[in-house]
Coordinates of C-alpha atoms and ligand atoms in Angstrom, one line a residue:
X1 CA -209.9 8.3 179.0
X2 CA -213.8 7.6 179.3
X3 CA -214.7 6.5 176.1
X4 CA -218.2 6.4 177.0
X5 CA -218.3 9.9 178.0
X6 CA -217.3 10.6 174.5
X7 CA -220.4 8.5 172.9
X8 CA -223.5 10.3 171.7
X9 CA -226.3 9.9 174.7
X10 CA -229.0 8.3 172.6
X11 CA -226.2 5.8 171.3
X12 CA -225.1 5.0 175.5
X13 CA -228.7 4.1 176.2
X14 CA -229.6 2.1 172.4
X15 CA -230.7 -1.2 173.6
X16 CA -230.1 -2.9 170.8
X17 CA -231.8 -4.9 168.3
X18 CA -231.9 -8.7 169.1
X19 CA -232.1 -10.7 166.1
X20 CA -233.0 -14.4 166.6
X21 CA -229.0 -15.3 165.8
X22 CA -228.1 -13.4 168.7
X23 CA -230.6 -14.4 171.3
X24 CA -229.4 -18.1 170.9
X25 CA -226.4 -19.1 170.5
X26 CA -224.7 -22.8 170.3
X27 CA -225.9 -25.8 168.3
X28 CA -229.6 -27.0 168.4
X29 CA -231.0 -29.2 165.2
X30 CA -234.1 -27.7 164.9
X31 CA -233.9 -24.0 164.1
X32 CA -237.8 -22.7 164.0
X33 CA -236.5 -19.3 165.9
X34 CA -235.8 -17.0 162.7
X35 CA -239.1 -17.4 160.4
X36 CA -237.3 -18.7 157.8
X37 CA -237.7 -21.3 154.7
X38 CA -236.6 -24.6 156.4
X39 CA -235.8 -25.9 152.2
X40 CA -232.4 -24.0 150.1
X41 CA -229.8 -24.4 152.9
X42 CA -227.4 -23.0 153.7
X43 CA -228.8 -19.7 152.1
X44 CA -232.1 -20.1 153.8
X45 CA -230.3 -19.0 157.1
X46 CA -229.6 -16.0 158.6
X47 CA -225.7 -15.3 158.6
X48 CA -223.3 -15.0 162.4
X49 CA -224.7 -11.3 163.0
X50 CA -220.7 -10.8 164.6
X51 CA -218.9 -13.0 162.2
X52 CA -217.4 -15.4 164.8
X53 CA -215.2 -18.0 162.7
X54 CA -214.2 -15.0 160.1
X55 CA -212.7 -12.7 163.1
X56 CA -210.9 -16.0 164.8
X57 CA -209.3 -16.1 161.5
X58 CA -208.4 -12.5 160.8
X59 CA -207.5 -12.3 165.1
X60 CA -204.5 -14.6 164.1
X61 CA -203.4 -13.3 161.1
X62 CA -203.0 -9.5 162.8
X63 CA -202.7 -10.4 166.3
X64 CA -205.1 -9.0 168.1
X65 CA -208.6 -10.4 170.1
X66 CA -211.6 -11.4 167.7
X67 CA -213.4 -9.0 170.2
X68 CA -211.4 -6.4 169.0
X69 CA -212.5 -6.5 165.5
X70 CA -215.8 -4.9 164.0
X71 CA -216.5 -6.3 160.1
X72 CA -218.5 -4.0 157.8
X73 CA -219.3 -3.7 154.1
X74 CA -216.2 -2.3 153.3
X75 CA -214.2 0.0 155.5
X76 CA -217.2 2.6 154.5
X77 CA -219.2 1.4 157.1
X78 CA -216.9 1.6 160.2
X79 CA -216.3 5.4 159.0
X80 CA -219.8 5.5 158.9
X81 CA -220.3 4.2 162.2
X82 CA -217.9 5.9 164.1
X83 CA -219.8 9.2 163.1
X84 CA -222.8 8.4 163.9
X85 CA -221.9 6.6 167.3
X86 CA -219.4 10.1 168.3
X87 CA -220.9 12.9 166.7
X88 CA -224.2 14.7 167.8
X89 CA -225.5 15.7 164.3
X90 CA -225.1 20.0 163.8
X91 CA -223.1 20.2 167.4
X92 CA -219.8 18.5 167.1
X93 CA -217.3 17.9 164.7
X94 CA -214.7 15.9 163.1
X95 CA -211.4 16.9 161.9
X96 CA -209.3 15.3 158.9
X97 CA -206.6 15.7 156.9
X98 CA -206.6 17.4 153.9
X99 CA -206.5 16.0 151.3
X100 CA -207.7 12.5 151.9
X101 CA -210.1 9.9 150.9
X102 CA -213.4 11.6 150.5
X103 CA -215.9 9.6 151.9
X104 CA -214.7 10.9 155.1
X105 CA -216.5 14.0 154.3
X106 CA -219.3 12.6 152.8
X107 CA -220.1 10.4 155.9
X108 CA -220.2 13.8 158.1
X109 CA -222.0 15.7 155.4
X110 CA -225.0 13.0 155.5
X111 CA -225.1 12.9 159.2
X112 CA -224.9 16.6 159.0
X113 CA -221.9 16.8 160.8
X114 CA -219.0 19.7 160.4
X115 CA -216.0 18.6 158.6
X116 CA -212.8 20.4 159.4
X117 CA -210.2 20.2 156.8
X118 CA -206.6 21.1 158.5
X119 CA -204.2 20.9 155.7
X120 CA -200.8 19.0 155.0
X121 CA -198.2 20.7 154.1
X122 CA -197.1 21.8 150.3
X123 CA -195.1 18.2 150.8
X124 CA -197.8 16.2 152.1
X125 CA -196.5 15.8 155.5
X126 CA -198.6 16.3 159.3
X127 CA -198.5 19.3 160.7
X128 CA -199.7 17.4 164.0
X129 CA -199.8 21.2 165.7
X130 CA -202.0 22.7 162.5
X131 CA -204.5 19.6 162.8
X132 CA -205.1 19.8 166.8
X133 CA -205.2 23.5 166.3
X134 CA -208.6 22.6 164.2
X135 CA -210.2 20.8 167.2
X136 CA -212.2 22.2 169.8
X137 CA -214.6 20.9 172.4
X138 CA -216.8 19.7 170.1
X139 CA -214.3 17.8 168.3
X140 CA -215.1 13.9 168.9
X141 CA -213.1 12.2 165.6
X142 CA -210.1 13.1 163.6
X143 CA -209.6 11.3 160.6
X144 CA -205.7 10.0 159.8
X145 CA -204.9 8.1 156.7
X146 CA -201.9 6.6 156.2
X147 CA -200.5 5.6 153.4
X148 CA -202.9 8.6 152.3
X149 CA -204.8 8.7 149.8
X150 CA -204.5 10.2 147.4
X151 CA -200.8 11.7 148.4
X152 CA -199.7 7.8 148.5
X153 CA -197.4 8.9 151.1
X154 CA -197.1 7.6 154.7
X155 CA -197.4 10.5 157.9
X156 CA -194.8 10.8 160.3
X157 CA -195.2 8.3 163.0
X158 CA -194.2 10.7 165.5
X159 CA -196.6 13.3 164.4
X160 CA -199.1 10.9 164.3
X161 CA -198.6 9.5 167.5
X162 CA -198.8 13.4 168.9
X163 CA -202.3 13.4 167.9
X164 CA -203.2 10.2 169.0
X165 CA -201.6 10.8 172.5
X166 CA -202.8 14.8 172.3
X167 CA -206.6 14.4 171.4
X168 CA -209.5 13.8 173.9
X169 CA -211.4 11.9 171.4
X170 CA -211.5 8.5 168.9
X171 CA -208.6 8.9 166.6
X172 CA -208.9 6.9 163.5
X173 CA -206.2 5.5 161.6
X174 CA -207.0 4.6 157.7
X175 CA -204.6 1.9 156.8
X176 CA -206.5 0.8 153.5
X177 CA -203.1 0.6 151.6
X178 CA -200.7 -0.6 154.7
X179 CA -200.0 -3.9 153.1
X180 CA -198.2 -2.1 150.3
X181 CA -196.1 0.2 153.0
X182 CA -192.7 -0.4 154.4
X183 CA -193.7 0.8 158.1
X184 CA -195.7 -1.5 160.4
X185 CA -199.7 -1.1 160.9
X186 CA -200.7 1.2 164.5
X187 CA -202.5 -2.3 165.4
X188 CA -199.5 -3.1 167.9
X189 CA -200.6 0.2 169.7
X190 CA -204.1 -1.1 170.2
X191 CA -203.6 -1.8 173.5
X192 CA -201.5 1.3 174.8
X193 CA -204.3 4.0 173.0
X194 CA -207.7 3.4 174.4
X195 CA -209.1 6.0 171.4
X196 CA -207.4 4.3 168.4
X197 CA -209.8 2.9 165.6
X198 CA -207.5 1.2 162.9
X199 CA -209.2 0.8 159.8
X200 CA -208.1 -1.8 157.1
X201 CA -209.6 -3.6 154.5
X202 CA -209.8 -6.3 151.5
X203 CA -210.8 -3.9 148.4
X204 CA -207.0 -3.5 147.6
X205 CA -203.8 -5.7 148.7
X206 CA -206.6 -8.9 148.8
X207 CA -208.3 -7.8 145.4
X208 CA -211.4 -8.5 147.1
X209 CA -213.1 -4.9 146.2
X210 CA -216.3 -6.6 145.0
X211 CA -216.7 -8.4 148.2
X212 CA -217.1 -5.6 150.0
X213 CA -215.5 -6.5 153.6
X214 CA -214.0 -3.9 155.8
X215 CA -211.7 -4.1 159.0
X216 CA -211.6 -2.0 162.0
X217 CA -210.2 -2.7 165.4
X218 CA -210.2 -1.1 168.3
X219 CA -210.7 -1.6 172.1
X220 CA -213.8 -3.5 173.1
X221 CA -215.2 -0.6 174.3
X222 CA -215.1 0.8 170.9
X223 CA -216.3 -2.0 169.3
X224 CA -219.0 -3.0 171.4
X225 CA -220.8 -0.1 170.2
X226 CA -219.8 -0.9 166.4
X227 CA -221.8 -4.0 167.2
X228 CA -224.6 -2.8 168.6
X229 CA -224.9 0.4 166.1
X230 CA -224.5 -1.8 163.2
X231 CA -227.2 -3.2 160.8
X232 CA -227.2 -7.0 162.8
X233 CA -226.4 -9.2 159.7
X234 CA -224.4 -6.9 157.9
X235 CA -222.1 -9.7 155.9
X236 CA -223.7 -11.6 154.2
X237 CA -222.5 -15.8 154.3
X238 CA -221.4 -15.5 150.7
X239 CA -218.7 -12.7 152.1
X240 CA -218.0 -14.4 155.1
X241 CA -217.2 -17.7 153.9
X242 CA -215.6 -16.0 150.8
X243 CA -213.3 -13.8 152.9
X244 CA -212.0 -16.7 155.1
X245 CA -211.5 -18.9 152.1
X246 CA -209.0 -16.1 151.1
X247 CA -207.3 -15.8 154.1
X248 CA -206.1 -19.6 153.9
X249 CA -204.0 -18.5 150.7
X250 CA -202.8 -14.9 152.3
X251 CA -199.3 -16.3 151.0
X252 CA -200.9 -15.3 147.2
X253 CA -201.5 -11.8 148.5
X254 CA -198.1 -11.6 150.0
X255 CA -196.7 -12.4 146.3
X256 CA -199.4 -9.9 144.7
X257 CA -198.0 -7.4 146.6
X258 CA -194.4 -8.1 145.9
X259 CA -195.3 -8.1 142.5
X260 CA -197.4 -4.6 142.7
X261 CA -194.2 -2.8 144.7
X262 CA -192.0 -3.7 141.1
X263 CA -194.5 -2.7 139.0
X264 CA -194.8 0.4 140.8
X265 CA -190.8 1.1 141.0
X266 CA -190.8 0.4 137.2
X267 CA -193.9 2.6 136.5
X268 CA -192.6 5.5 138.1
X269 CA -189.1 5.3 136.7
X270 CA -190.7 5.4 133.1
X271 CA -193.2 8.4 133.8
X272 CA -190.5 10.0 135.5
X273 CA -189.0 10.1 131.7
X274 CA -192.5 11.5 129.8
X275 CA -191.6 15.3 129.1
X276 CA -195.2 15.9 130.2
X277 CA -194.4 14.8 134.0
X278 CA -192.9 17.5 136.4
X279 CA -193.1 15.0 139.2
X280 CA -194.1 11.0 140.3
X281 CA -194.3 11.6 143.7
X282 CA -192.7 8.8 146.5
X283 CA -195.6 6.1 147.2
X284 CA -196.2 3.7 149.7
X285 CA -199.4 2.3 148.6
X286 CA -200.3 0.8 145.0
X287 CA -201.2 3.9 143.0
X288 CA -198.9 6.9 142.3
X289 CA -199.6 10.8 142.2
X290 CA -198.1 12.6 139.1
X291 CA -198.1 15.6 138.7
X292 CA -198.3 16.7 134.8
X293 CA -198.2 19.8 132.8
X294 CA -201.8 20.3 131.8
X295 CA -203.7 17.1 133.7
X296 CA -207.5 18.1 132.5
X297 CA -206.1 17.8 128.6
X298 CA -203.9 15.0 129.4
X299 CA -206.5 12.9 131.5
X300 CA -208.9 13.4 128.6
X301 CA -206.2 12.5 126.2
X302 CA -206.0 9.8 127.9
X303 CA -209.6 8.8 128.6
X304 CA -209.9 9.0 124.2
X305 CA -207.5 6.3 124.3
X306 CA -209.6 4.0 126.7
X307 CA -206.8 4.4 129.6
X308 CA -208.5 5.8 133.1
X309 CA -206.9 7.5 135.6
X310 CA -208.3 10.2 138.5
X311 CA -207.9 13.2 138.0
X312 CA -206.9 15.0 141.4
X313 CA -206.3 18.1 139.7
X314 CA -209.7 20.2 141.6
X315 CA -208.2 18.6 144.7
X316 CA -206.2 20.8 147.8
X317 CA -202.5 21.1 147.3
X318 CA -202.8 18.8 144.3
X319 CA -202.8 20.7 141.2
X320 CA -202.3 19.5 138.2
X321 CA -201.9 16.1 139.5
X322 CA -203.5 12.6 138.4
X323 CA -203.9 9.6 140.1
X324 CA -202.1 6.7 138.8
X325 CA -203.1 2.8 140.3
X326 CA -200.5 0.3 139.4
X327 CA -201.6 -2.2 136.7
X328 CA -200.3 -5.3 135.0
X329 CA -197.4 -5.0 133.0
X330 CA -199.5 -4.6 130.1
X331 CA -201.9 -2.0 131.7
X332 CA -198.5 0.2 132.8
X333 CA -196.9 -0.5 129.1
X334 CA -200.3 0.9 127.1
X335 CA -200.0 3.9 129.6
X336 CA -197.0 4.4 129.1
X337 CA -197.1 4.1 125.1
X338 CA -200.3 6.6 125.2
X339 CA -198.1 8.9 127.4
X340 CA -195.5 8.8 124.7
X341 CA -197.1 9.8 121.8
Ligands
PLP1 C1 -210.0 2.3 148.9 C2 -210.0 3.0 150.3 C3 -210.7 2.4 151.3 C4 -211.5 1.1 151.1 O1 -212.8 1.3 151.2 P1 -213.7 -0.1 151.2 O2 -215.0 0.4 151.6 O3 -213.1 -1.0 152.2 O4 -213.6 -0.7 149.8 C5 -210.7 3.0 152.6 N1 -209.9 4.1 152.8 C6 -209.2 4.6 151.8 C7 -208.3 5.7 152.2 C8 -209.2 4.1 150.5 O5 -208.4 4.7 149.6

């Protein structure tokens, strides 16, 4: 597979912007390259426009090349990216799951791009056939995410790895809530799938959200255009330096998520017990879908009493259902009580 055959013509011949960061590179002790104020260091510098000492770090923990990771503000601005670098704006396509995290849509809708919905089925499972069946030559991204949000279940490897291996364009893979899964991430397959784009992040295992940091990899192909696409200093130093302070105590994370997985098996063994719940669906990420006799009274009911869930109720093949995140103890208990009464 070509995957610069796949890229949008304008985006092949971009010759990109060369910030001062990027023009030299190495040690020097006098900087007078970048116009700026020689007083307030560190913050008086521009930041690493590719994040060099973050990636070494992230490279080790997940076992891939630093040249195969692409950092963004959040995992919002890969999805972003990979539109705008694939799709030809009111020509081609992209193809998703339905239903799944939103912003995919959104991202298409701003770069007016069409957004094919193929839908799960009833049990939230891929229908690999259904979802190929809603690509056509102008089909350059489909859209996986797994655990999915907001089902909380994760696709069928198998089925998965028919439309990774079946498509003629990028494939991405949304892993925002892998840590909390019991099946390995797709970043092992990095190398066998030329068209992969794993997306992960640290807005949810790392409780990082306000940071805003993002994770995708892919082949250097792929992410050479990331690079070049993206705005040059996207992380700021705070993030950077923030983010890799983290990753020296991933071992906290690993017992945050431990902790989470409990909560969640306790959580849904008690709202499996309120006569309001038909059904806590099986999760593999750190929020639950219920689904509840009347969920607009109940998630306003609920809302009276302080307590905020999502309401996924107007969403495809999830009537009636709310969105549950797994809180502290005393979080779950207060729902819990408010469920109650
Ligand atoms: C929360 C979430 C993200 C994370 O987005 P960030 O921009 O990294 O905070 C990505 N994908 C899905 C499916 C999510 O639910």
């Amino acid at each position: 597979m070509d995957i610069h055959k796949l890229v949008r013509e304008n985006i092949r011949r971009l010759k990109p912007y060369s910030s001062a960061r990027s023009e030299f590179r190495g040690e020097a002790s006098v900087y007078l390259d970048a116009n700026e104020n020689p007083m307030n260091a560190p913050y008086n510098r521009y930041p690493d426009p590719l994040q060099e000492d973050l990636k070494a770090k992230i490279a080790k923990l997940k076992g891939v090349r630093p040249s195969q990771i692409m950092l963004g503000v959040g995992s919002d601005e890969p999805i972003d990216l990979v539109i705008r670098i694939f799709c030809e704006p009111r020509q081609d396509n992209i193809v998703a799951i339905e239903p799944t995290y939103g912003m995919y849509q959104v991202c298409a809708d701003i770069n007016h791009v069409e957004y094919r919905k193929a839908l799960l089925n009833p049990d939230y499972t891929l229908d690999a056939e259904r979802l190929l069946a809603a690509a056509d030559g102008h089909t350059k991204v489909i859209f996986l995410c797994s655990p999915n949000n907001p089902s909380g279940n994760l696709l069928d490897r198998d089925a998965m790895r028919q439309v990774v291996k079946g498509f003629g364009g990028i494939v991405v893979i949304d892993e925002a809530y892998v840590d909390f899964s019991s099946e390995p991430s797709w970043l092992t397959e990095l190398e066998r799938y030329p068209n992969l784009i794993v997306l992960q992040t640290f807005s949810k295992a790392w409780g990082l959200a306000s940071v805003r940091c993002g994770m995708a990899f892919a082949a250097e192909e792929i992410t050479g255009y990331f690079n070049r696409v993206k705005y040059p200093y996207n992380l700021n130093l705070l993030t950077q330096q923030f983010v890799s302070e983290q990753l020296d105590r991933a071992s906290q994370t690993q017992e945050w998520v431990a902790c989470l997985l409990a909560r969640r098996a306790e959580l849904a063994a008690e709202l499996a017990l309120i006569p309001r719940v038909q059904k806590v669906y099986p999760s593999d990420a750190n929020f639950l879908l219920v689904k509840v006799t009347d969920a607009n009274a109940l998630y306003e009911e609920l809302v009276s009493r302080g307590i905020i869930v999502r309401n996924r109720n107007h969403i495809s093949l999830c009537a009636g259902c709310l969105r549950i995140t797994v809180g502290t103890e005393a979080e779950n208990a207060a729902l819990i009580s408010a469920l109650k009464d």
